[in-house]
CSV table of C-alpha atoms and ligand atoms in Angstrom, one decimal:
chain,number,residue,atom,x,y,z
X,1,MET,CA,256.6,-133.5,53.0
X,2,PRO,CA,257.4,-136.6,55.0
X,3,TRP,CA,259.8,-135.1,57.5
X,4,PRO,CA,260.8,-131.8,58.9
X,5,ILE,CA,263.6,-130.2,56.9
X,6,ALA,CA,267.2,-130.9,58.0
X,7,ASP,CA,269.0,-127.8,56.7
X,8,PHE,CA,272.8,-128.4,56.5
X,9,ARG,CA,273.3,-125.4,54.1
X,10,SER,CA,274.7,-123.2,56.9
X,11,ASP,CA,274.7,-122.7,60.6
X,12,THR,CA,273.0,-119.4,59.9
X,13,MET,CA,269.8,-121.5,59.3
X,14,THR,CA,268.7,-121.4,62.9
X,15,ALA,CA,265.5,-120.0,64.2
X,16,PRO,CA,265.5,-118.0,67.4
X,17,THR,CA,264.3,-120.1,70.3
X,18,ALA,CA,261.2,-119.4,72.4
X,19,ALA,CA,263.4,-118.0,75.1
X,20,MET,CA,265.1,-115.6,72.7
X,21,ARG,CA,261.7,-114.4,71.3
X,22,ARG,CA,260.5,-113.8,74.9
X,23,ALA,CA,263.7,-111.9,75.7
X,24,MET,CA,263.3,-109.9,72.6
X,25,ALA,CA,259.7,-109.0,73.4
X,26,ASP,CA,260.7,-108.0,77.0
X,27,ALA,CA,264.0,-106.2,76.2
X,28,ALA,CA,264.7,-102.8,77.7
X,29,VAL,CA,265.6,-100.5,74.9
X,30,GLY,CA,266.8,-97.0,74.0
X,31,ASP,CA,268.3,-95.3,71.0
X,32,ASP,CA,271.7,-97.1,70.6
X,33,VAL,CA,273.1,-94.5,68.2
X,34,TRP,CA,272.7,-92.1,71.1
X,35,GLY,CA,274.3,-94.7,73.3
X,36,GLU,CA,271.1,-95.2,75.3
X,37,ASP,CA,270.2,-98.9,74.8
X,38,PRO,CA,270.9,-100.7,78.0
X,39,THR,CA,270.5,-104.2,76.4
X,40,VAL,CA,273.0,-103.4,73.7
X,41,ALA,CA,275.4,-102.0,76.3
X,42,ARG,CA,275.1,-105.2,78.3
X,43,LEU,CA,275.8,-107.4,75.3
X,44,GLU,CA,278.8,-105.2,74.4
X,45,ALA,CA,280.2,-105.5,77.9
X,46,ASP,CA,279.6,-109.2,78.1
X,47,GLY,CA,281.0,-109.7,74.6
X,48,ALA,CA,284.2,-107.8,75.5
X,49,ARG,CA,284.7,-109.9,78.5
X,50,TRP,CA,284.0,-113.1,76.6
X,51,LEU,CA,286.6,-112.1,74.0
X,52,GLY,CA,289.0,-110.8,76.6
X,53,LYS,CA,289.1,-107.3,75.1
X,54,ALA,CA,288.6,-103.8,76.7
X,55,ALA,CA,285.6,-103.0,74.6
X,56,ALA,CA,283.2,-104.4,72.0
X,57,LEU,CA,280.7,-103.2,69.4
X,58,PHE,CA,277.4,-104.8,68.3
X,59,LEU,CA,277.0,-104.8,64.5
X,60,PRO,CA,274.3,-106.1,62.2
X,61,SER,CA,276.5,-108.7,60.5
X,62,GLY,CA,279.9,-110.5,60.6
X,63,THR,CA,280.6,-108.9,57.2
X,64,MET,CA,280.2,-105.4,58.6
X,65,ALA,CA,282.3,-106.3,61.6
X,66,ASN,CA,285.2,-107.5,59.4
X,67,GLN,CA,284.9,-104.6,57.0
X,68,VAL,CA,284.7,-102.0,59.8
X,69,ALA,CA,287.8,-103.5,61.4
X,70,ILE,CA,289.7,-103.5,58.2
X,71,HIS,CA,288.6,-99.9,57.6
X,72,VAL,CA,289.9,-98.8,60.9
X,73,HIS,CA,293.2,-100.6,60.7
X,74,CYS,CA,294.1,-99.8,57.1
X,75,ARG,CA,294.4,-96.8,54.8
X,76,PRO,CA,293.8,-96.7,51.1
X,77,GLY,CA,296.8,-98.1,49.3
X,78,ASP,CA,297.7,-100.3,52.2
X,79,GLU,CA,297.9,-104.1,51.8
X,80,LEU,CA,296.6,-106.8,54.0
X,81,LEU,CA,297.6,-110.4,54.2
X,82,CYS,CA,295.1,-113.2,54.5
X,83,GLU,CA,294.6,-116.8,53.4
X,84,GLU,CA,293.3,-117.0,49.9
X,85,ARG,CA,289.9,-118.4,50.7
X,86,SER,CA,289.2,-116.0,53.6
X,87,HIS,CA,285.6,-114.8,54.1
X,88,ALA,CA,286.6,-111.2,54.4
X,89,TYR,CA,288.4,-111.4,51.0
X,90,CYS,CA,286.2,-113.8,49.0
X,91,TYR,CA,282.7,-113.6,50.4
X,92,GLU,CA,282.0,-110.0,51.4
X,93,GLY,CA,281.2,-108.4,48.0
X,94,GLY,CA,284.7,-107.0,47.4
X,95,GLY,CA,284.2,-104.9,50.6
X,96,ILE,CA,287.9,-104.5,51.2
X,97,ALA,CA,288.4,-102.7,47.9
X,98,ARG,CA,285.0,-100.9,48.0
X,99,TRP,CA,285.1,-99.5,51.5
X,100,SER,CA,288.8,-99.3,52.4
X,101,GLY,CA,290.8,-99.0,49.1
X,102,THR,CA,293.1,-101.6,50.6
X,103,GLN,CA,294.6,-104.3,48.5
X,104,VAL,CA,294.9,-108.0,49.4
X,105,ARG,CA,297.9,-110.2,49.2
X,106,ALA,CA,296.4,-113.7,49.5
X,107,LEU,CA,298.5,-116.6,50.9
X,108,ALA,CA,297.8,-120.3,50.2
X,109,ALA,CA,297.4,-122.7,53.2
X,110,ALA,CA,295.7,-126.0,52.9
X,111,ASP,CA,294.3,-125.9,56.4
X,112,GLY,CA,293.4,-122.2,56.2
X,113,PHE,CA,296.3,-120.9,58.4
X,114,PRO,CA,299.5,-119.7,56.7
X,115,GLN,CA,302.9,-120.5,58.3
X,116,PRO,CA,304.7,-117.7,60.1
X,117,GLU,CA,307.5,-117.8,57.5
X,118,GLN,CA,304.9,-117.3,54.7
X,119,VAL,CA,303.7,-114.2,56.5
X,120,ALA,CA,307.2,-112.9,57.1
X,121,ALA,CA,308.1,-113.4,53.4
X,122,ALA,CA,305.0,-111.6,52.2
X,123,ILE,CA,305.6,-108.4,54.3
X,124,ARG,CA,306.9,-105.7,51.9
X,125,PRO,CA,310.0,-103.7,52.7
X,126,ASP,CA,309.6,-100.0,53.7
X,127,ASP,CA,310.1,-98.6,50.2
X,128,PRO,CA,308.0,-96.0,48.4
X,129,HIS,CA,307.5,-98.4,45.5
X,130,PHE,CA,305.5,-100.8,47.6
X,131,PRO,CA,302.2,-100.7,49.4
X,132,ARG,CA,302.5,-100.6,53.1
X,133,THR,CA,301.7,-104.1,54.5
X,134,ARG,CA,299.5,-103.1,57.4
X,135,LEU,CA,297.3,-106.0,58.6
X,136,LEU,CA,297.2,-109.8,59.0
X,137,VAL,CA,293.7,-111.3,58.9
X,138,LEU,CA,293.2,-114.7,60.3
X,139,GLU,CA,290.0,-116.8,60.3
X,140,ASN,CA,289.4,-119.2,63.2
X,141,THR,CA,287.6,-121.5,62.5
X,142,HIS,CA,288.4,-121.4,58.8
X,143,ASN,CA,285.2,-121.8,56.9
X,144,MET,CA,286.3,-122.9,53.4
X,145,ALA,CA,289.1,-125.0,54.8
X,146,GLY,CA,286.3,-127.1,56.4
X,147,GLY,CA,286.0,-125.5,59.9
X,148,ARG,CA,289.7,-126.0,60.7
X,149,VAL,CA,291.0,-124.6,64.0
X,150,ALA,CA,294.2,-123.0,65.0
X,151,ALA,CA,295.4,-123.4,68.7
X,152,PRO,CA,296.5,-120.4,70.7
X,153,ALA,CA,300.2,-121.1,70.1
X,154,ARG,CA,299.8,-121.0,66.4
X,155,ILE,CA,297.8,-117.7,66.5
X,156,GLU,CA,300.5,-116.3,68.9
X,157,ALA,CA,303.3,-117.3,66.5
X,158,LEU,CA,301.6,-115.6,63.5
X,159,ALA,CA,300.7,-112.5,65.5
X,160,ALA,CA,304.3,-112.3,66.8
X,161,VAL,CA,305.7,-112.1,63.2
X,162,ALA,CA,303.1,-109.6,62.2
X,163,HIS,CA,303.7,-107.3,65.2
X,164,ARG,CA,307.5,-107.6,64.8
X,165,HIS,CA,307.1,-106.0,61.4
X,166,GLY,CA,304.6,-103.3,62.6
X,167,LEU,CA,301.5,-105.0,61.3
X,168,LEU,CA,298.2,-105.3,63.2
X,169,VAL,CA,296.3,-108.5,63.5
X,170,HIS,CA,292.5,-109.1,63.1
X,171,VAL,CA,290.9,-112.4,63.8
X,172,ASP,CA,287.7,-113.2,61.9
X,173,GLY,CA,286.1,-115.2,64.7
X,174,ALA,CA,282.7,-115.8,63.1
X,175,ARG,CA,282.9,-119.3,64.5
X,176,LEU,CA,285.4,-118.5,67.3
X,177,ALA,CA,283.2,-120.3,69.8
X,178,ASN,CA,283.4,-123.5,67.7
X,179,ALA,CA,287.2,-123.2,67.8
X,180,ALA,CA,287.3,-122.6,71.5
X,181,VAL,CA,285.0,-125.6,72.2
X,182,ALA,CA,286.9,-127.9,69.8
X,183,LEU,CA,290.2,-127.0,71.4
X,184,GLY,CA,288.9,-126.9,75.0
X,185,VAL,CA,290.4,-123.5,75.6
X,186,PRO,CA,288.8,-120.1,76.5
X,187,ALA,CA,288.0,-117.9,73.5
X,188,THR,CA,290.1,-115.2,75.1
X,189,SER,CA,293.3,-117.3,74.6
X,190,LEU,CA,292.6,-117.5,70.8
X,191,VAL,CA,292.5,-113.7,70.3
X,192,ALA,CA,294.7,-112.4,73.1
X,193,ALA,CA,297.5,-111.8,70.6
X,194,ALA,CA,295.1,-110.0,68.1
X,195,ASP,CA,294.4,-106.3,67.9
X,196,SER,CA,290.7,-107.0,67.0
X,197,ALA,CA,288.4,-110.0,66.8
X,198,THR,CA,284.9,-110.7,65.8
X,199,LEU,CA,282.2,-113.2,66.9
X,200,CYS,CA,279.0,-114.0,65.0
X,201,LEU,CA,276.0,-114.5,67.2
X,202,SER,CA,273.9,-115.5,64.3
X,203,LYS,CA,275.7,-118.7,63.3
X,204,GLY,CA,275.9,-121.8,65.5
X,205,LEU,CA,275.1,-119.7,68.6
X,206,GLY,CA,271.6,-119.2,67.3
X,207,ALA,CA,270.8,-115.5,67.4
X,208,PRO,CA,268.7,-114.2,64.5
X,209,VAL,CA,271.0,-111.2,63.8
X,210,GLY,CA,274.2,-109.7,64.9
X,211,SER,CA,277.9,-109.9,65.5
X,212,LEU,CA,280.5,-108.4,67.9
X,213,LEU,CA,283.7,-106.7,67.1
X,214,ALA,CA,286.2,-106.3,70.0
X,215,GLY,CA,289.5,-104.6,70.7
X,216,ALA,CA,291.1,-101.8,72.6
X,217,VAL,CA,288.9,-98.8,73.8
X,218,GLU,CA,290.3,-96.4,71.1
X,219,PHE,CA,289.9,-99.1,68.4
X,220,VAL,CA,286.2,-99.7,69.3
X,221,ALA,CA,285.6,-95.9,69.4
X,222,ALA,CA,286.9,-95.6,65.9
X,223,ALA,CA,284.9,-98.7,64.8
X,224,ARG,CA,281.7,-97.1,66.3
X,225,ARG,CA,282.3,-94.1,64.1
X,226,ALA,CA,282.9,-96.3,61.0
X,227,ARG,CA,279.9,-98.4,61.8
X,228,LYS,CA,277.7,-95.2,61.6
X,229,ALA,CA,279.3,-94.3,58.3
X,230,PHE,CA,278.7,-97.8,57.0
X,231,GLY,CA,275.0,-97.5,57.9
X,232,GLY,CA,275.2,-99.9,60.7
X,233,GLY,CA,274.0,-97.6,63.5
X,234,MET,CA,270.8,-99.2,64.8
X,235,ARG,CA,268.2,-97.6,67.0
X,236,GLN,CA,266.3,-99.7,69.5
X,237,ALA,CA,268.7,-102.6,68.8
X,238,GLY,CA,268.1,-104.0,72.3
X,239,VAL,CA,265.5,-106.2,70.8
X,240,LEU,CA,268.3,-107.9,68.8
X,241,ALA,CA,270.9,-107.7,71.6
X,242,ALA,CA,268.5,-109.5,73.9
X,243,ALA,CA,268.6,-112.6,71.7
X,244,GLY,CA,272.4,-112.1,71.3
X,245,LEU,CA,272.9,-112.2,75.0
X,246,ILE,CA,271.2,-115.7,75.2
X,247,ALA,CA,273.3,-116.8,72.2
X,248,LEU,CA,276.5,-115.6,73.8
X,249,HIS,CA,275.8,-117.1,77.2
X,250,GLU,CA,274.0,-120.3,76.3
X,251,GLY,CA,275.1,-121.0,72.8
X,252,PRO,CA,278.7,-122.2,73.2
X,253,ALA,CA,277.7,-125.1,75.5
X,254,LEU,CA,275.6,-126.6,72.7
X,255,LEU,CA,278.4,-126.6,70.1
X,256,ALA,CA,280.1,-129.9,71.3
X,257,ALA,CA,277.0,-131.8,70.2
X,258,ASP,CA,277.2,-130.2,66.7
X,259,HIS,CA,280.9,-131.2,66.5
X,260,ALA,CA,280.1,-134.8,67.5
X,261,ARG,CA,277.3,-134.9,64.9
X,262,ALA,CA,279.6,-133.5,62.2
X,263,ASN,CA,282.1,-136.2,63.0
X,264,ARG,CA,279.5,-138.9,62.7
X,265,LEU,CA,278.3,-137.4,59.4
X,266,ALA,CA,281.9,-137.3,58.1
X,267,ARG,CA,282.5,-140.9,59.1
X,268,GLY,CA,279.2,-141.9,57.5
X,269,PHE,CA,280.0,-140.2,54.2
X,270,ALA,CA,283.6,-141.6,54.2
X,271,ALA,CA,282.2,-145.1,54.2
X,272,LEU,CA,280.3,-144.5,50.9
X,273,PRO,CA,282.2,-145.5,47.8
X,274,TRP,CA,281.5,-142.3,45.8
X,275,ALA,CA,282.3,-139.8,48.6
X,276,ARG,CA,285.7,-138.5,49.8
X,277,VAL,CA,285.9,-137.0,53.3
X,278,ASP,CA,288.9,-136.1,55.4
X,279,VAL,CA,287.5,-137.2,58.7
X,280,ALA,CA,290.6,-136.1,60.7
X,281,ALA,CA,290.2,-132.6,59.3
X,282,THR,CA,286.6,-132.4,60.4
X,283,GLU,CA,287.4,-130.6,63.6
X,284,THR,CA,284.2,-128.6,64.2
X,285,ASN,CA,280.8,-128.3,62.7
X,286,ILE,CA,281.6,-128.3,59.0
X,287,VAL,CA,281.8,-131.4,56.8
X,288,MET,CA,283.2,-131.2,53.3
X,289,VAL,CA,282.3,-134.0,50.9
X,290,ASP,CA,284.0,-134.4,47.6
X,291,LEU,CA,282.2,-136.5,45.0
X,292,ALA,CA,284.4,-139.1,43.2
X,293,ALA,CA,281.4,-140.1,41.1
X,294,GLY,CA,278.0,-138.6,40.4
X,295,GLU,CA,277.1,-134.9,40.1
X,296,PRO,CA,276.9,-132.6,43.1
X,297,GLY,CA,273.7,-131.1,41.7
X,298,GLU,CA,272.1,-134.6,41.5
X,299,LEU,CA,273.2,-135.4,45.0
X,300,LEU,CA,271.6,-132.1,46.3
X,301,ALA,CA,268.4,-132.9,44.4
X,302,HIS,CA,268.3,-136.4,45.7
X,303,LEU,CA,268.8,-135.2,49.3
X,304,ARG,CA,266.2,-132.4,48.8
X,305,ALA,CA,263.6,-135.0,47.9
X,306,GLN,CA,264.2,-136.4,51.4
X,307,ASN,CA,263.9,-132.9,52.9
X,308,VAL,CA,267.7,-132.8,53.5
X,309,LEU,CA,269.4,-129.6,52.3
X,310,ALA,CA,273.1,-129.0,51.7
X,311,ALA,CA,275.1,-126.6,49.5
X,312,GLN,CA,277.5,-127.0,46.6
X,313,ILE,CA,280.6,-125.0,47.2
X,314,GLY,CA,283.0,-126.2,44.5
X,315,PRO,CA,282.9,-128.1,41.2
X,316,ARG,CA,282.8,-131.5,43.0
X,317,ARG,CA,282.4,-130.4,46.6
X,318,VAL,CA,279.3,-130.2,48.9
X,319,ARG,CA,279.3,-128.6,52.3
X,320,PHE,CA,277.2,-129.8,55.3
X,321,VAL,CA,277.1,-127.5,58.4
X,322,LEU,CA,275.8,-128.8,61.7
X,323,HIS,CA,273.9,-126.5,64.0
X,324,ARG,CA,271.4,-126.6,66.9
X,325,ASP,CA,268.4,-127.0,64.6
X,326,VAL,CA,269.8,-130.3,63.1
X,327,GLY,CA,269.7,-133.1,65.5
X,328,ASP,CA,270.7,-136.8,65.5
X,329,ASP,CA,267.6,-137.5,63.4
X,330,GLY,CA,268.7,-135.1,60.7
X,331,VAL,CA,272.1,-136.8,60.6
X,332,ASP,CA,270.4,-140.2,60.3
X,333,ARG,CA,268.2,-139.1,57.5
X,334,CYS,CA,271.0,-137.4,55.7
X,335,LEU,CA,273.2,-140.6,55.8
X,336,ALA,CA,270.3,-142.9,54.8
X,337,ALA,CA,269.5,-140.6,51.8
X,338,ALA,CA,273.2,-140.4,50.9
X,339,ALA,CA,273.6,-144.2,51.0
X,340,ALA,CA,270.7,-144.6,48.6
X,341,PHE,CA,272.2,-142.0,46.2
X,342,GLY,CA,274.8,-144.2,44.6
X,343,ARG,CA,272.2,-147.0,44.2
X,344,THR,CA,269.5,-145.0,42.6
X,345,SER,CA,271.4,-142.7,40.2
X,346,SER,CA,273.6,-144.9,38.0
X,347,PRO,CA,274.4,-142.6,35.0
X,348,GLY,CA,277.3,-140.7,36.7
X,349,PHE,CA,278.6,-143.8,38.4
X,350,SER,CA,280.9,-145.6,36.0
R,1,LIG,C1,279.5,-116.0,58.0
R,1,LIG,C2,280.9,-115.5,58.1
R,1,LIG,C3,281.2,-114.1,58.2
R,1,LIG,C4,280.1,-113.0,58.0
R,1,LIG,O1,279.0,-113.2,58.6
R,1,LIG,P1,277.6,-112.5,58.1
R,1,LIG,O2,277.0,-112.2,59.4
R,1,LIG,O3,276.9,-113.5,57.3
R,1,LIG,O4,277.9,-111.3,57.4
R,1,LIG,C5,282.5,-113.7,58.4
R,1,LIG,N1,283.4,-114.7,58.4
R,1,LIG,C6,283.2,-116.0,58.3
R,1,LIG,C7,284.4,-116.9,58.4
R,1,LIG,C8,281.9,-116.4,58.2
R,1,LIG,O5,281.7,-117.8,58.0
């Protein structure tokens, strides 16, 4: 293998740093299901402050954080509204139906964020024929839209419509720190209008495991009960929270470099004759490349031969995600390998 692997498949592909591993080894712990782990308590307190909510809960994954939130907000037979490519709807194993018996009304939005009028039009009248429209789920940044961001005013406008009709609002903030950094606003301003919000510590922020779910004190108490029922009560979880604290406090400052590298990667691909990239829509750490010629599988194999990994996420679409373990060198190698792709694999190029 000529070079270290540059892994663009996901920003979950980060290894805990030496400082995280030391903090994990040294963490003060107790049984968190009994409420006795001081490191988890500290992470939950700091996480609540970072998200601007009264309380927060530490969970094993962003998936469980979303599903617990939906479970607390909705009853069986309720309906929630979300964008049609939302993670909570499409990529969590059907969890909304499995765990909450709630149905989904999916809205189309090119950049991942429906218009307030779309939300208003989708809210069902109070009539026994209909499900009760109960929850609006927003995703910021929006993963499948290519890491797009919505500014505070847009979130506030959407939440205002939802609240006016008696709905609650949940923000899937798996990459909320990326949104805050890209917009230059505090994360609190992005979720102030929401009733609950998540943050993944295990994506670009670099922790090996864990997510936060924040909201009002009563909401988090109910979420804590649901987390136990979902099997997410963890015992000496301080060993994980110790890494999470470093991710929360030191991770966001590193994200601007990821965004700059994503922009450079996007511009590099856009210059290739067979690649289509919306550079202006590359707002954070995700680069979506559509192939106008050649097969995605062949591109991935070609890159892999140079120790560059990416993921196919559509019939002609390949996703590259920047994170702290891919540096400038990884971007250089990716672009050099991509430039050679069109030259070496002629069959698909007519
Ligand atoms: C990754 C992700 C999640 C869930 O995270 P896991 O920790 O992998 O379960 C939720 N929402 C979005 C938008 C994500 O990208």
